[in-house]
Amino acid sequence: MEDNRNVESPFIQLISFNKLLQQYDAMLESDDEFLVAKAKRILEAQAPYPELREGFVDVSLLKKHEKVIRIILQDAFSEVLTDNEIKAGSIPFDNVVFNSSRRFQKILENAGKDFVPEMRNMPEDQMYIVACTVILNYHYGFPLDFKRPFFYDIPDANGVMRHYRILYNADFFEIHPTEKAKDLTQDDVDELLENFDNPEIWKEKIPPNSFISKGFVISNMFDVTVEHSISEIKSGLIASDKRGSDNFMEELQETFQSFFNLPEIKVGFVAYNPETNQFEKVYGKGMNSFILNHSETEACDEALCQGSYCKLLKDNEYFAISNVDKYFKISGGTNPYKNLKEQGIKSAIFAPIADNGKLLGVLELVSKKVNELNSVNATKLEDVMPYIVSAVQRSKAEEENLIDAIIQHECTSVHESVYWRFREEAKRFIKDNLEGGQPSFKEIVFKDVYPLYGQIDIKNSSQARNMAIQRDLMIQLSEINDVLAEAFRLNKLPIYEELMFRVNNHIDAIKEVLHTNSEQAIFNFVKEEIVPVFKHLKQMDDTLLNLISAYESKIDKGTESYYDHRRNYDETVMEINQELVAVMDKKQEDAQAMFPHYFERYKTDGVEHNMYIGDSIVGDRDFDPLYLNNLRLWQLQVMCEMENTHYNLKPHLPVPLDVASLILVYNTSLSIRFRMDEKRFDVDGTYNARYEIIKKRIDKSFVKGTNERLTQPGKMVIVYSQKKDELEYLRYVKFLKSKGYFDGKVEIVELEGLQGVSGLKAIRADILYKTKDTKTSVEKTYTYDDLMEELKS
């Protein structure tokens, strides 16, 4: 085989038989005359060639001393076994092979004249690092588990690929440092353990030619084609009976502990949801996730740092953390280091479970010892991941059971409070189908439920959006004009002057107000007429090239236009919605615990929510009007807390937008029906439709006899039609005033008649806002007007 020692290596490789010959030196003292005679014969054959003991670099000497070497190796390579054993003497980390058994020679001959076997799972760029791990173990005394099974894939005479496992006997191999060898500290080793895939760091710590390798190794190979084929079958057809057992995770954990030879490592899994780009808990006995800790779900970009996010989600490669505490400090306490540290974990490996580039989940291995899991032993996972991928694929398929499949087909997401009813209908669907009928998923109706509606609307959102668009367009058009003016100065073509005239017309058209069709008209003008001209101008002059490049650098790829002010607006709306929804979703957990009810929310320019409560929703539980009163009070309190959340957020928003809140009180029970075509609940019946009409029109209403909009920043508006509702909510406001939610200023107003609706009134109560003094951590309370003054100061 070829000599590949021109490849960079930490070793200067000397071929030597000294350690083997030392065995024969010792045999001279044996009482066995036969052994003494054999030792003398071998030593006498070697004696004229001292280089065979001292070591040599020139591989041509192997051929020159071929007969003597065969004599020296006669005990290691038995003549009577040469046609059976697959065996060869070789230089470590090299393709130089000598003294092969006849069977190995025959295998290579059958593979073809030019065939050179290469280890399947040992890329050439890893050979340097593997050699370094040997040095770390045997010279520096840092025990590393770098052992992996190595294989040759060699075709036979018929072209069938055969697989051979390689075992090395390194008894006759020794290493010695040169003057280039460095002293390594634990910190140096820690850095190496974190960078198995970075050869440059390894070359810095253990430089090329810094050690001498002296000796040779014996390669023993075994045909494992059958075993390999069985493994391939297993990877596609993993039995599911064990995964359903109570001891599955315990047994799997023991398997990994044996696999890594680490008795205390723990195993976890987390599922990946590509639709929401978040990690989700895997349900099952003993299943745990160290990434999520105690959370059910978490966004991937929040659960991971940038490096681990790219490795797992984008590259589908494992991510190893050999020292959690170290990276917790470096990252400033971000995830995943924060979650791992809280659980007492010191090192970890996260391996992506991916199929054809699609992430299914993540295998988690953790240890409470620093460096126990690292980027070196993480490579061992490559040998078992196909089985895990197949197992996860099977598990995901099994989770798609018949009932959930029907619900998913017939409906969209179903709130947990009404899921039981959909489950009943799915069972009936299955029963009808098994009995030979023609099943259909019937519409689901909940009768006599009481509605609650609320919204926190971003005030003047359309005006703010238009202003943002207007500013971006004005800036973009002005910069286009600057380019055209420079082009006209350099080359006074009338067409440039005409284009500037049209640009100025567009600027004048949107200077005061942005009309409905203005944005599209300007977009078309720029795309169809300005872009081609700029493309031409860039080739004309370096000054124009620089101006146009600066202009183009500000163009957003998504909108193909300036998107600075609009981005600020969009980010503001998104941040407000996220914060408000987070408060409501968290509080909803408490409300559901008080008494189950249907809940849905929507994010628009603000947050709307619907709730329905009643006997028919809870099934076997008894409903009492007390629970309706309780939910109304809860809703009022939570909306005040959402208002407070917004006003603590407002000073930090890109655009300081206000919000206004409204609650609609509807005293009559109604029915809601799940609309199969729309995949959502809606009120049922003509009479009940009045409720939907009020909901859609109420936030645009005015106070009767004035031009004043009903909803105002700083005021909680409660709309109602019955006197009893007025008295009930005045009690709630009074109670919440004692809790610091309102300041006591309450007014009752009549609403201007809406189309199809009249006789509505509203309570408007001034909300009391609480902000924390950052110096004293003491809460201060404000009315809306006070708060605005405070924020200005």
Short mmCIF file of N, CA and C in Angstrom, two decimals, residues 414-525:
data_model
loop_
_atom_site.label_atom_id
_atom_site.label_comp_id
_atom_site.label_asym_id
_atom_site.label_seq_id
_atom_site.Cartn_x
_atom_site.Cartn_y
_atom_site.Cartn_z
N VAL A 414 -58.28 22.38 19.04
CA VAL A 414 -59.45 22.28 19.91
C VAL A 414 -59.02 22.62 21.33
N HIS A 415 -59.71 23.58 21.92
CA HIS A 415 -59.37 23.99 23.29
C HIS A 415 -59.61 22.84 24.24
N GLU A 416 -58.74 22.73 25.24
CA GLU A 416 -58.78 21.58 26.14
C GLU A 416 -60.11 21.48 26.90
N SER A 417 -60.78 22.62 27.13
CA SER A 417 -62.03 22.58 27.89
C SER A 417 -63.15 21.87 27.13
N VAL A 418 -63.07 21.83 25.78
CA VAL A 418 -64.12 21.17 24.99
C VAL A 418 -63.60 19.94 24.26
N TYR A 419 -62.36 19.57 24.51
CA TYR A 419 -61.78 18.43 23.80
C TYR A 419 -62.57 17.14 24.04
N TRP A 420 -63.08 17.00 25.26
CA TRP A 420 -63.84 15.79 25.61
C TRP A 420 -65.02 15.59 24.67
N ARG A 421 -65.64 16.69 24.25
CA ARG A 421 -66.81 16.57 23.37
C ARG A 421 -66.40 16.12 21.97
N PHE A 422 -65.29 16.61 21.49
CA PHE A 422 -64.78 16.18 20.19
C PHE A 422 -64.35 14.72 20.23
N ARG A 423 -63.81 14.32 21.37
CA ARG A 423 -63.40 12.92 21.52
C ARG A 423 -64.61 12.00 21.46
N GLU A 424 -65.69 12.39 22.10
CA GLU A 424 -66.93 11.60 22.06
C GLU A 424 -67.42 11.45 20.62
N GLU A 425 -67.39 12.56 19.88
CA GLU A 425 -67.86 12.53 18.50
C GLU A 425 -66.96 11.66 17.63
N ALA A 426 -65.65 11.69 17.91
CA ALA A 426 -64.72 10.86 17.15
C ALA A 426 -64.99 9.38 17.41
N LYS A 427 -65.28 9.03 18.66
CA LYS A 427 -65.60 7.63 18.99
C LYS A 427 -66.87 7.19 18.27
N ARG A 428 -67.85 8.08 18.23
CA ARG A 428 -69.10 7.74 17.52
C ARG A 428 -68.82 7.56 16.03
N PHE A 429 -67.96 8.40 15.49
CA PHE A 429 -67.57 8.31 14.08
C PHE A 429 -66.97 6.93 13.78
N ILE A 430 -66.06 6.49 14.67
CA ILE A 430 -65.42 5.18 14.49
C ILE A 430 -66.45 4.05 14.60
N LYS A 431 -67.34 4.15 15.56
CA LYS A 431 -68.36 3.12 15.76
C LYS A 431 -69.25 2.98 14.53
N ASP A 432 -69.69 4.12 13.98
CA ASP A 432 -70.53 4.08 12.79
C ASP A 432 -69.79 3.46 11.61
N ASN A 433 -68.51 3.76 11.51
CA ASN A 433 -67.72 3.23 10.41
C ASN A 433 -67.54 1.72 10.52
N LEU A 434 -67.28 1.23 11.75
CA LEU A 434 -67.10 -0.20 11.97
C LEU A 434 -68.39 -0.98 11.73
N GLU A 435 -69.51 -0.33 11.95
CA GLU A 435 -70.80 -0.98 11.75
C GLU A 435 -71.29 -0.90 10.32
N GLY A 436 -70.45 -0.38 9.45
CA GLY A 436 -70.78 -0.36 8.03
C GLY A 436 -71.60 0.82 7.59
N GLY A 437 -71.73 1.82 8.43
CA GLY A 437 -72.50 3.00 8.06
C GLY A 437 -71.68 3.98 7.24
N GLN A 438 -72.23 5.16 7.03
CA GLN A 438 -71.53 6.22 6.33
C GLN A 438 -71.31 7.36 7.32
N PRO A 439 -70.24 7.27 8.09
CA PRO A 439 -70.06 8.22 9.19
C PRO A 439 -69.78 9.64 8.71
N SER A 440 -70.24 10.58 9.46
CA SER A 440 -69.91 11.99 9.23
C SER A 440 -69.66 12.64 10.58
N PHE A 441 -68.74 13.57 10.59
CA PHE A 441 -68.41 14.25 11.85
C PHE A 441 -69.42 15.38 12.02
N LYS A 442 -70.35 15.23 12.97
CA LYS A 442 -71.43 16.19 13.15
C LYS A 442 -70.94 17.46 13.81
N GLU A 443 -71.66 18.55 13.51
CA GLU A 443 -71.32 19.82 14.13
C GLU A 443 -71.55 19.75 15.63
N ILE A 444 -70.66 20.37 16.37
CA ILE A 444 -70.72 20.32 17.83
C ILE A 444 -71.26 21.65 18.35
N VAL A 445 -72.29 21.55 19.20
CA VAL A 445 -72.97 22.74 19.71
C VAL A 445 -72.93 22.71 21.23
N PHE A 446 -72.66 23.85 21.81
CA PHE A 446 -72.76 24.03 23.27
C PHE A 446 -73.85 25.06 23.53
N LYS A 447 -74.92 24.63 24.20
CA LYS A 447 -76.08 25.49 24.43
C LYS A 447 -76.00 26.15 25.80
N ASP A 448 -76.72 27.28 25.91
CA ASP A 448 -76.87 27.99 27.18
C ASP A 448 -75.52 28.30 27.84
N VAL A 449 -74.64 28.92 27.06
CA VAL A 449 -73.37 29.36 27.63
C VAL A 449 -73.35 30.88 27.67
N TYR A 450 -72.62 31.43 28.61
CA TYR A 450 -72.55 32.88 28.78
C TYR A 450 -71.25 33.40 28.15
N PRO A 451 -71.37 34.40 27.28
CA PRO A 451 -70.17 34.91 26.60
C PRO A 451 -69.51 36.03 27.39
N LEU A 452 -68.20 36.12 27.28
CA LEU A 452 -67.41 37.24 27.78
C LEU A 452 -66.45 37.65 26.67
N TYR A 453 -66.42 38.94 26.40
CA TYR A 453 -65.57 39.44 25.33
C TYR A 453 -64.75 40.61 25.83
N GLY A 454 -63.50 40.67 25.44
CA GLY A 454 -62.65 41.79 25.80
C GLY A 454 -61.62 42.05 24.73
N GLN A 455 -61.16 43.29 24.66
CA GLN A 455 -60.11 43.61 23.71
C GLN A 455 -59.24 44.72 24.28
N ILE A 456 -57.95 44.63 23.96
CA ILE A 456 -57.03 45.73 24.20
C ILE A 456 -56.50 46.12 22.83
N ASP A 457 -56.95 47.28 22.37
CA ASP A 457 -56.67 47.71 21.00
C ASP A 457 -55.55 48.74 21.00
N ILE A 458 -54.65 48.63 20.03
CA ILE A 458 -53.61 49.63 19.86
C ILE A 458 -54.23 50.86 19.22
N LYS A 459 -54.18 51.97 19.91
CA LYS A 459 -54.85 53.19 19.45
C LYS A 459 -54.12 53.79 18.25
N ASN A 460 -54.94 54.27 17.30
CA ASN A 460 -54.42 54.97 16.12
C ASN A 460 -53.37 54.14 15.38
N SER A 461 -53.58 52.84 15.36
CA SER A 461 -52.60 51.97 14.72
C SER A 461 -52.51 52.21 13.22
N SER A 462 -53.67 52.45 12.59
CA SER A 462 -53.66 52.70 11.14
C SER A 462 -52.92 53.98 10.83
N GLN A 463 -53.16 55.02 11.66
CA GLN A 463 -52.47 56.29 11.46
C GLN A 463 -50.97 56.13 11.65
N ALA A 464 -50.57 55.38 12.70
CA ALA A 464 -49.15 55.17 12.96
C ALA A 464 -48.50 54.35 11.84
N ARG A 465 -49.24 53.35 11.34
CA ARG A 465 -48.71 52.54 10.24
C ARG A 465 -48.51 53.40 9.00
N ASN A 466 -49.51 54.19 8.66
CA ASN A 466 -49.41 55.04 7.48
C ASN A 466 -48.28 56.06 7.62
N MET A 467 -48.11 56.60 8.82
CA MET A 467 -47.04 57.57 9.04
C MET A 467 -45.68 56.91 8.85
N ALA A 468 -45.55 55.68 9.34
CA ALA A 468 -44.29 54.96 9.18
C ALA A 468 -43.99 54.70 7.70
N ILE A 469 -45.01 54.28 6.96
CA ILE A 469 -44.84 54.03 5.52
C ILE A 469 -44.48 55.34 4.82
N GLN A 470 -45.19 56.41 5.20
CA GLN A 470 -44.97 57.73 4.60
C GLN A 470 -43.53 58.20 4.80
N ARG A 471 -43.01 58.05 6.01
CA ARG A 471 -41.65 58.49 6.29
C ARG A 471 -40.63 57.68 5.49
N ASP A 472 -40.83 56.37 5.44
CA ASP A 472 -39.89 55.53 4.67
C ASP A 472 -39.89 55.89 3.20
N LEU A 473 -41.10 56.14 2.64
CA LEU A 473 -41.20 56.49 1.22
C LEU A 473 -40.56 57.85 0.96
N MET A 474 -40.77 58.82 1.85
CA MET A 474 -40.19 60.15 1.68
C MET A 474 -38.66 60.07 1.67
N ILE A 475 -38.11 59.28 2.60
CA ILE A 475 -36.65 59.14 2.66
C ILE A 475 -36.13 58.45 1.41
N GLN A 476 -36.81 57.38 1.00
CA GLN A 476 -36.37 56.63 -0.18
C GLN A 476 -36.41 57.51 -1.43
N LEU A 477 -37.51 58.24 -1.62
CA LEU A 477 -37.63 59.10 -2.80
C LEU A 477 -36.60 60.22 -2.78
N SER A 478 -36.32 60.76 -1.59
CA SER A 478 -35.32 61.83 -1.48
C SER A 478 -33.94 61.32 -1.88
N GLU A 479 -33.60 60.10 -1.47
CA GLU A 479 -32.29 59.55 -1.81
C GLU A 479 -32.22 59.19 -3.30
N ILE A 480 -33.35 58.76 -3.86
CA ILE A 480 -33.39 58.53 -5.31
C ILE A 480 -33.12 59.85 -6.03
N ASN A 481 -33.72 60.94 -5.55
CA ASN A 481 -33.52 62.26 -6.15
C ASN A 481 -32.06 62.69 -6.10
N ASP A 482 -31.38 62.38 -4.97
CA ASP A 482 -29.97 62.74 -4.84
C ASP A 482 -29.14 62.05 -5.92
N VAL A 483 -29.44 60.77 -6.18
CA VAL A 483 -28.70 60.03 -7.20
C VAL A 483 -28.96 60.62 -8.58
N LEU A 484 -30.24 60.91 -8.87
CA LEU A 484 -30.60 61.46 -10.19
C LEU A 484 -29.98 62.85 -10.38
N ALA A 485 -29.94 63.63 -9.31
CA ALA A 485 -29.35 64.97 -9.41
C ALA A 485 -27.86 64.88 -9.74
N GLU A 486 -27.16 63.93 -9.13
CA GLU A 486 -25.75 63.74 -9.42
C GLU A 486 -25.55 63.25 -10.86
N ALA A 487 -26.44 62.34 -11.30
CA ALA A 487 -26.36 61.86 -12.68
C ALA A 487 -26.57 63.00 -13.67
N PHE A 488 -27.52 63.90 -13.36
CA PHE A 488 -27.80 65.04 -14.24
C PHE A 488 -26.63 66.02 -14.25
N ARG A 489 -25.97 66.17 -13.10
CA ARG A 489 -24.81 67.07 -13.03
C ARG A 489 -23.66 66.55 -13.91
N LEU A 490 -23.49 65.22 -13.90
CA LEU A 490 -22.40 64.63 -14.67
C LEU A 490 -22.72 64.55 -16.16
N ASN A 491 -23.97 64.36 -16.46
CA ASN A 491 -24.37 64.18 -17.86
C ASN A 491 -25.79 64.73 -18.02
N LYS A 492 -25.93 65.91 -18.55
CA LYS A 492 -27.20 66.64 -18.52
C LYS A 492 -28.19 66.10 -19.55
N LEU A 493 -28.60 64.85 -19.31
CA LEU A 493 -29.64 64.25 -20.15
C LEU A 493 -31.01 64.68 -19.64
N PRO A 494 -31.89 65.10 -20.52
CA PRO A 494 -33.23 65.54 -20.09
C PRO A 494 -34.02 64.45 -19.35
N ILE A 495 -33.72 63.19 -19.67
CA ILE A 495 -34.49 62.10 -19.05
C ILE A 495 -34.28 62.08 -17.54
N TYR A 496 -33.06 62.46 -17.08
CA TYR A 496 -32.81 62.50 -15.64
C TYR A 496 -33.65 63.60 -15.00
N GLU A 497 -33.75 64.73 -15.67
CA GLU A 497 -34.54 65.84 -15.15
C GLU A 497 -36.02 65.47 -15.10
N GLU A 498 -36.47 64.72 -16.12
CA GLU A 498 -37.89 64.29 -16.14
C GLU A 498 -38.18 63.32 -15.01
N LEU A 499 -37.23 62.40 -14.74
CA LEU A 499 -37.41 61.46 -13.64
C LEU A 499 -37.45 62.19 -12.30
N MET A 500 -36.58 63.20 -12.13
CA MET A 500 -36.61 63.98 -10.88
C MET A 500 -37.94 64.69 -10.71
N PHE A 501 -38.48 65.18 -11.83
CA PHE A 501 -39.79 65.84 -11.78
C PHE A 501 -40.86 64.88 -11.27
N ARG A 502 -40.84 63.64 -11.74
CA ARG A 502 -41.84 62.65 -11.32
C ARG A 502 -41.61 62.20 -9.87
N VAL A 503 -40.32 62.10 -9.46
CA VAL A 503 -40.03 61.78 -8.06
C VAL A 503 -40.58 62.86 -7.16
N ASN A 504 -40.38 64.13 -7.52
CA ASN A 504 -40.88 65.24 -6.72
C ASN A 504 -42.41 65.26 -6.67
N ASN A 505 -43.04 64.86 -7.75
CA ASN A 505 -44.51 64.76 -7.75
C ASN A 505 -44.98 63.72 -6.74
N HIS A 506 -44.27 62.59 -6.68
CA HIS A 506 -44.62 61.55 -5.70
C HIS A 506 -44.40 62.06 -4.28
N ILE A 507 -43.31 62.80 -4.07
CA ILE A 507 -43.04 63.35 -2.73
C ILE A 507 -44.15 64.31 -2.32
N ASP A 508 -44.55 65.20 -3.26
CA ASP A 508 -45.63 66.16 -2.95
C ASP A 508 -46.94 65.44 -2.66
N ALA A 509 -47.17 64.31 -3.39
CA ALA A 509 -48.44 63.60 -3.24
C ALA A 509 -48.59 62.96 -1.87
N ILE A 510 -47.47 62.58 -1.22
CA ILE A 510 -47.58 61.89 0.08
C ILE A 510 -47.09 62.75 1.24
N LYS A 511 -46.70 64.01 0.93
CA LYS A 511 -46.13 64.84 1.97
C LYS A 511 -47.13 65.10 3.10
N GLU A 512 -48.37 65.34 2.75
CA GLU A 512 -49.39 65.66 3.76
C GLU A 512 -50.13 64.42 4.24
N VAL A 513 -50.51 63.57 3.29
CA VAL A 513 -51.29 62.40 3.67
C VAL A 513 -50.97 61.26 2.70
N LEU A 514 -50.97 60.04 3.22
CA LEU A 514 -50.70 58.87 2.38
C LEU A 514 -52.02 58.30 1.90
N HIS A 515 -52.24 58.37 0.60
CA HIS A 515 -53.48 57.85 0.03
C HIS A 515 -53.41 56.33 -0.13
N THR A 516 -54.56 55.74 -0.32
CA THR A 516 -54.66 54.28 -0.35
C THR A 516 -53.75 53.65 -1.40
N ASN A 517 -53.72 54.26 -2.60
CA ASN A 517 -52.96 53.64 -3.70
C ASN A 517 -51.57 54.21 -3.87
N SER A 518 -51.17 55.16 -3.00
CA SER A 518 -49.87 55.83 -3.19
C SER A 518 -48.70 54.87 -3.03
N GLU A 519 -48.73 54.01 -2.01
CA GLU A 519 -47.60 53.13 -1.75
C GLU A 519 -47.34 52.21 -2.93
N GLN A 520 -48.41 51.60 -3.48
CA GLN A 520 -48.23 50.69 -4.61
C GLN A 520 -47.76 51.43 -5.85
N ALA A 521 -48.28 52.64 -6.05
CA ALA A 521 -47.88 53.42 -7.22
C ALA A 521 -46.39 53.76 -7.16
N ILE A 522 -45.91 54.16 -5.99
CA ILE A 522 -44.48 54.48 -5.84
C ILE A 522 -43.63 53.23 -6.00
N PHE A 523 -44.11 52.11 -5.42
CA PHE A 523 -43.37 50.85 -5.54
C PHE A 523 -43.21 50.46 -7.01
N ASN A 524 -44.29 50.56 -7.77
CA ASN A 524 -44.23 50.22 -9.20
C ASN A 524 -43.31 51.17 -9.96
N PHE A 525 -43.38 52.46 -9.62
CA PHE A 525 -42.53 53.46 -10.27
C PHE A 525 -41.05 53.15 -10.04
#
